[in-house]
Amino acid sequence: IRTIAEVLNRALRGGLNNSGTVTLPASAASTTLTDARIGYDSAVHLVPTTANAAAEIGNGTLYIAESGRVNGSVVITHANNAGADRTFRFAIEG
């Protein structure tokens, strides 16, 4: 019972173990995010942590297409440019 209580308390404090980081590579138009916690129906939320990552969201070319979803990974489509510091935190839901 103690272990269950510890796990539940950690979850209530936001410790859901469903996040990570991803950096979009330079000179590529897509990035495969591989994580065993991703399911076909999962929502992957991206939060920019750099100015260039925020600009990537602002230019409207960042998305995860339904055709790029499989259990264990998603393909992130993005602009093909020389920026190497487009880093995001991600959270997996579902």
mmCIF file with all atom_site columns, C-alpha atoms in Angstrom:
data_model
loop_
_atom_site.group_PDB
_atom_site.id
_atom_site.type_symbol
_atom_site.label_atom_id
_atom_site.label_alt_id
_atom_site.label_comp_id
_atom_site.label_asym_id
_atom_site.label_entity_id
_atom_site.label_seq_id
_atom_site.pdbx_PDB_ins_code
_atom_site.Cartn_x
_atom_site.Cartn_y
_atom_site.Cartn_z
_atom_site.occupancy
_atom_site.B_iso_or_equiv
_atom_site.pdbx_formal_charge
_atom_site.auth_seq_id
_atom_site.auth_comp_id
_atom_site.auth_asym_id
_atom_site.auth_atom_id
_atom_site.pdbx_PDB_model_num
ATOM 1  C CA . ILE A 1 1  ? 0.000  0.000  0.000   1.00 0.00 ? 1  ILE A CA 1
ATOM 2  C CA . ARG A 1 2  ? 2.875  2.352  0.768   1.00 0.00 ? 2  ARG A CA 1
ATOM 3  C CA . THR A 1 3  ? 4.293  1.971  -2.779  1.00 0.00 ? 3  THR A CA 1
ATOM 4  C CA . ILE A 1 4  ? 0.910  2.713  -4.312  1.00 0.00 ? 4  ILE A CA 1
ATOM 5  C CA . ALA A 1 5  ? 0.567  5.821  -2.149  1.00 0.00 ? 5  ALA A CA 1
ATOM 6  C CA . GLU A 1 6  ? 4.056  7.022  -3.183  1.00 0.00 ? 6  GLU A CA 1
ATOM 7  C CA . VAL A 1 7  ? 3.283  6.548  -6.875  1.00 0.00 ? 7  VAL A CA 1
ATOM 8  C CA . LEU A 1 8  ? -0.059 8.347  -6.583  1.00 0.00 ? 8  LEU A CA 1
ATOM 9  C CA . ASN A 1 9  ? 1.480  11.223 -4.633  1.00 0.00 ? 9  ASN A CA 1
ATOM 10 C CA . ARG A 1 10 ? 4.246  11.585 -7.237  1.00 0.00 ? 10 ARG A CA 1
ATOM 11 C CA . ALA A 1 11 ? 1.592  11.683 -10.000 1.00 0.00 ? 11 ALA A CA 1
ATOM 12 C CA . LEU A 1 12 ? -0.367 14.342 -8.121  1.00 0.00 ? 12 LEU A CA 1
ATOM 13 C CA . ARG A 1 13 ? 2.807  16.464 -7.962  1.00 0.00 ? 13 ARG A CA 1
ATOM 14 C CA . GLY A 1 14 ? 3.178  16.227 -11.750 1.00 0.00 ? 14 GLY A CA 1
ATOM 15 C CA . GLY A 1 15 ? 5.697  13.372 -11.827 1.00 0.00 ? 15 GLY A CA 1
ATOM 16 C CA . LEU A 1 16 ? 4.026  11.409 -14.598 1.00 0.00 ? 16 LEU A CA 1
ATOM 17 C CA . ASN A 1 17 ? 7.198  10.284 -16.420 1.00 0.00 ? 17 ASN A CA 1
ATOM 18 C CA . ASN A 1 18 ? 5.763  11.327 -19.777 1.00 0.00 ? 18 ASN A CA 1
ATOM 19 C CA . SER A 1 19 ? 8.164  14.000 -20.999 1.00 0.00 ? 19 SER A CA 1
ATOM 20 C CA . GLY A 1 20 ? 11.510 14.530 -22.693 1.00 0.00 ? 20 GLY A CA 1
ATOM 21 C CA . THR A 1 21 ? 13.375 16.751 -25.141 1.00 0.00 ? 21 THR A CA 1
ATOM 22 C CA . VAL A 1 22 ? 13.818 16.726 -28.896 1.00 0.00 ? 22 VAL A CA 1
ATOM 23 C CA . THR A 1 23 ? 16.003 18.909 -31.134 1.00 0.00 ? 23 THR A CA 1
ATOM 24 C CA . LEU A 1 24 ? 15.156 19.324 -34.803 1.00 0.00 ? 24 LEU A CA 1
ATOM 25 C CA . PRO A 1 25 ? 18.251 18.735 -36.957 1.00 0.00 ? 25 PRO A CA 1
ATOM 26 C CA . ALA A 1 26 ? 19.600 21.299 -39.391 1.00 0.00 ? 26 ALA A CA 1
ATOM 27 C CA . SER A 1 27 ? 19.001 20.749 -43.111 1.00 0.00 ? 27 SER A CA 1
ATOM 28 C CA . ALA A 1 28 ? 16.187 18.219 -42.658 1.00 0.00 ? 28 ALA A CA 1
ATOM 29 C CA . ALA A 1 29 ? 12.445 18.487 -43.258 1.00 0.00 ? 29 ALA A CA 1
ATOM 30 C CA . SER A 1 30 ? 11.366 15.910 -40.685 1.00 0.00 ? 30 SER A CA 1
ATOM 31 C CA . THR A 1 31 ? 12.469 14.343 -37.416 1.00 0.00 ? 31 THR A CA 1
ATOM 32 C CA . THR A 1 32 ? 11.426 10.975 -36.009 1.00 0.00 ? 32 THR A CA 1
ATOM 33 C CA . LEU A 1 33 ? 10.754 11.121 -32.292 1.00 0.00 ? 33 LEU A CA 1
ATOM 34 C CA . THR A 1 34 ? 11.146 7.594  -30.937 1.00 0.00 ? 34 THR A CA 1
ATOM 35 C CA . ASP A 1 35 ? 9.890  6.812  -27.448 1.00 0.00 ? 35 ASP A CA 1
ATOM 36 C CA . ALA A 1 36 ? 8.386  3.546  -26.203 1.00 0.00 ? 36 ALA A CA 1
ATOM 37 C CA . ARG A 1 37 ? 5.721  5.533  -24.315 1.00 0.00 ? 37 ARG A CA 1
ATOM 38 C CA . ILE A 1 38 ? 4.208  6.859  -27.565 1.00 0.00 ? 38 ILE A CA 1
ATOM 39 C CA . GLY A 1 39 ? 1.129  4.987  -28.761 1.00 0.00 ? 39 GLY A CA 1
ATOM 40 C CA . TYR A 1 40 ? -0.648 5.341  -32.074 1.00 0.00 ? 40 TYR A CA 1
ATOM 41 C CA . ASP A 1 41 ? -3.376 7.453  -30.435 1.00 0.00 ? 41 ASP A CA 1
ATOM 42 C CA . SER A 1 42 ? -1.036 9.503  -28.228 1.00 0.00 ? 42 SER A CA 1
ATOM 43 C CA . ALA A 1 43 ? -0.972 13.293 -28.376 1.00 0.00 ? 43 ALA A CA 1
ATOM 44 C CA . VAL A 1 44 ? 2.569  14.649 -28.360 1.00 0.00 ? 44 VAL A CA 1
ATOM 45 C CA . HIS A 1 45 ? 2.704  18.263 -27.155 1.00 0.00 ? 45 HIS A CA 1
ATOM 46 C CA . LEU A 1 46 ? 5.779  20.316 -28.121 1.00 0.00 ? 46 LEU A CA 1
ATOM 47 C CA . VAL A 1 47 ? 6.926  23.309 -26.056 1.00 0.00 ? 47 VAL A CA 1
ATOM 48 C CA . PRO A 1 48 ? 9.731  25.462 -27.506 1.00 0.00 ? 48 PRO A CA 1
ATOM 49 C CA . THR A 1 49 ? 12.758 26.086 -25.284 1.00 0.00 ? 49 THR A CA 1
ATOM 50 C CA . THR A 1 50 ? 14.737 28.294 -27.702 1.00 0.00 ? 50 THR A CA 1
ATOM 51 C CA . ALA A 1 51 ? 13.903 31.333 -29.819 1.00 0.00 ? 51 ALA A CA 1
ATOM 52 C CA . ASN A 1 52 ? 14.385 29.358 -33.043 1.00 0.00 ? 52 ASN A CA 1
ATOM 53 C CA . ALA A 1 53 ? 12.058 26.634 -31.774 1.00 0.00 ? 53 ALA A CA 1
ATOM 54 C CA . ALA A 1 54 ? 9.414  29.276 -31.011 1.00 0.00 ? 54 ALA A CA 1
ATOM 55 C CA . ALA A 1 55 ? 9.876  30.697 -34.510 1.00 0.00 ? 55 ALA A CA 1
ATOM 56 C CA . GLU A 1 56 ? 9.370  27.193 -35.939 1.00 0.00 ? 56 GLU A CA 1
ATOM 57 C CA . ILE A 1 57 ? 5.944  27.076 -34.315 1.00 0.00 ? 57 ILE A CA 1
ATOM 58 C CA . GLY A 1 58 ? 5.191  30.633 -35.436 1.00 0.00 ? 58 GLY A CA 1
ATOM 59 C CA . ASN A 1 59 ? 5.929  29.968 -39.100 1.00 0.00 ? 59 ASN A CA 1
ATOM 60 C CA . GLY A 1 60 ? 3.225  27.295 -39.260 1.00 0.00 ? 60 GLY A CA 1
ATOM 61 C CA . THR A 1 61 ? 5.294  24.431 -40.676 1.00 0.00 ? 61 THR A CA 1
ATOM 62 C CA . LEU A 1 62 ? 5.586  22.281 -37.545 1.00 0.00 ? 62 LEU A CA 1
ATOM 63 C CA . TYR A 1 63 ? 3.118  19.389 -37.296 1.00 0.00 ? 63 TYR A CA 1
ATOM 64 C CA . ILE A 1 64 ? 2.753  15.648 -36.671 1.00 0.00 ? 64 ILE A CA 1
ATOM 65 C CA . ALA A 1 65 ? 0.815  14.038 -39.514 1.00 0.00 ? 65 ALA A CA 1
ATOM 66 C CA . GLU A 1 66 ? -1.487 11.083 -38.911 1.00 0.00 ? 66 GLU A CA 1
ATOM 67 C CA . SER A 1 67 ? 0.480  9.133  -41.523 1.00 0.00 ? 67 SER A CA 1
ATOM 68 C CA . GLY A 1 68 ? 3.637  9.500  -39.408 1.00 0.00 ? 68 GLY A CA 1
ATOM 69 C CA . ARG A 1 69 ? 2.228  7.804  -36.305 1.00 0.00 ? 69 ARG A CA 1
ATOM 70 C CA . VAL A 1 70 ? 3.075  4.295  -35.147 1.00 0.00 ? 70 VAL A CA 1
ATOM 71 C CA . ASN A 1 71 ? 3.385  2.711  -31.747 1.00 0.00 ? 71 ASN A CA 1
ATOM 72 C CA . GLY A 1 72 ? 6.707  3.898  -30.388 1.00 0.00 ? 72 GLY A CA 1
ATOM 73 C CA . SER A 1 73 ? 7.304  6.932  -32.610 1.00 0.00 ? 73 SER A CA 1
ATOM 74 C CA . VAL A 1 74 ? 5.941  9.934  -34.465 1.00 0.00 ? 74 VAL A CA 1
ATOM 75 C CA . VAL A 1 75 ? 7.365  11.905 -37.375 1.00 0.00 ? 75 VAL A CA 1
ATOM 76 C CA . ILE A 1 76 ? 7.580  15.647 -36.778 1.00 0.00 ? 76 ILE A CA 1
ATOM 77 C CA . THR A 1 77 ? 7.422  17.624 -40.027 1.00 0.00 ? 77 THR A CA 1
ATOM 78 C CA . HIS A 1 78 ? 9.143  21.021 -39.939 1.00 0.00 ? 78 HIS A CA 1
ATOM 79 C CA . ALA A 1 79 ? 10.946 23.616 -42.036 1.00 0.00 ? 79 ALA A CA 1
ATOM 80 C CA . ASN A 1 80 ? 14.196 22.603 -43.684 1.00 0.00 ? 80 ASN A CA 1
ATOM 81 C CA . ASN A 1 81 ? 16.703 25.242 -42.605 1.00 0.00 ? 81 ASN A CA 1
ATOM 82 C CA . ALA A 1 82 ? 20.183 25.633 -41.129 1.00 0.00 ? 82 ALA A CA 1
ATOM 83 C CA . GLY A 1 83 ? 18.958 26.255 -37.569 1.00 0.00 ? 83 GLY A CA 1
ATOM 84 C CA . ALA A 1 84 ? 20.466 23.679 -35.233 1.00 0.00 ? 84 ALA A CA 1
ATOM 85 C CA . ASP A 1 85 ? 19.070 24.942 -31.937 1.00 0.00 ? 85 ASP A CA 1
ATOM 86 C CA . ARG A 1 86 ? 15.353 24.254 -32.424 1.00 0.00 ? 86 ARG A CA 1
ATOM 87 C CA . THR A 1 87 ? 14.883 22.408 -29.144 1.00 0.00 ? 87 THR A CA 1
ATOM 88 C CA . PHE A 1 88 ? 11.544 21.444 -27.618 1.00 0.00 ? 88 PHE A CA 1
ATOM 89 C CA . ARG A 1 89 ? 10.330 19.802 -24.441 1.00 0.00 ? 89 ARG A CA 1
ATOM 90 C CA . PHE A 1 90 ? 7.619  17.256 -25.217 1.00 0.00 ? 90 PHE A CA 1
ATOM 91 C CA . ALA A 1 91 ? 4.856  15.627 -23.218 1.00 0.00 ? 91 ALA A CA 1
ATOM 92 C CA . ILE A 1 92 ? 3.063  12.464 -24.237 1.00 0.00 ? 92 ILE A CA 1
ATOM 93 C CA . GLU A 1 93 ? -0.628 12.237 -23.439 1.00 0.00 ? 93 GLU A CA 1
ATOM 94 C CA . GLY A 1 94 ? -2.604 9.051  -23.867 1.00 0.00 ? 94 GLY A CA 1
#
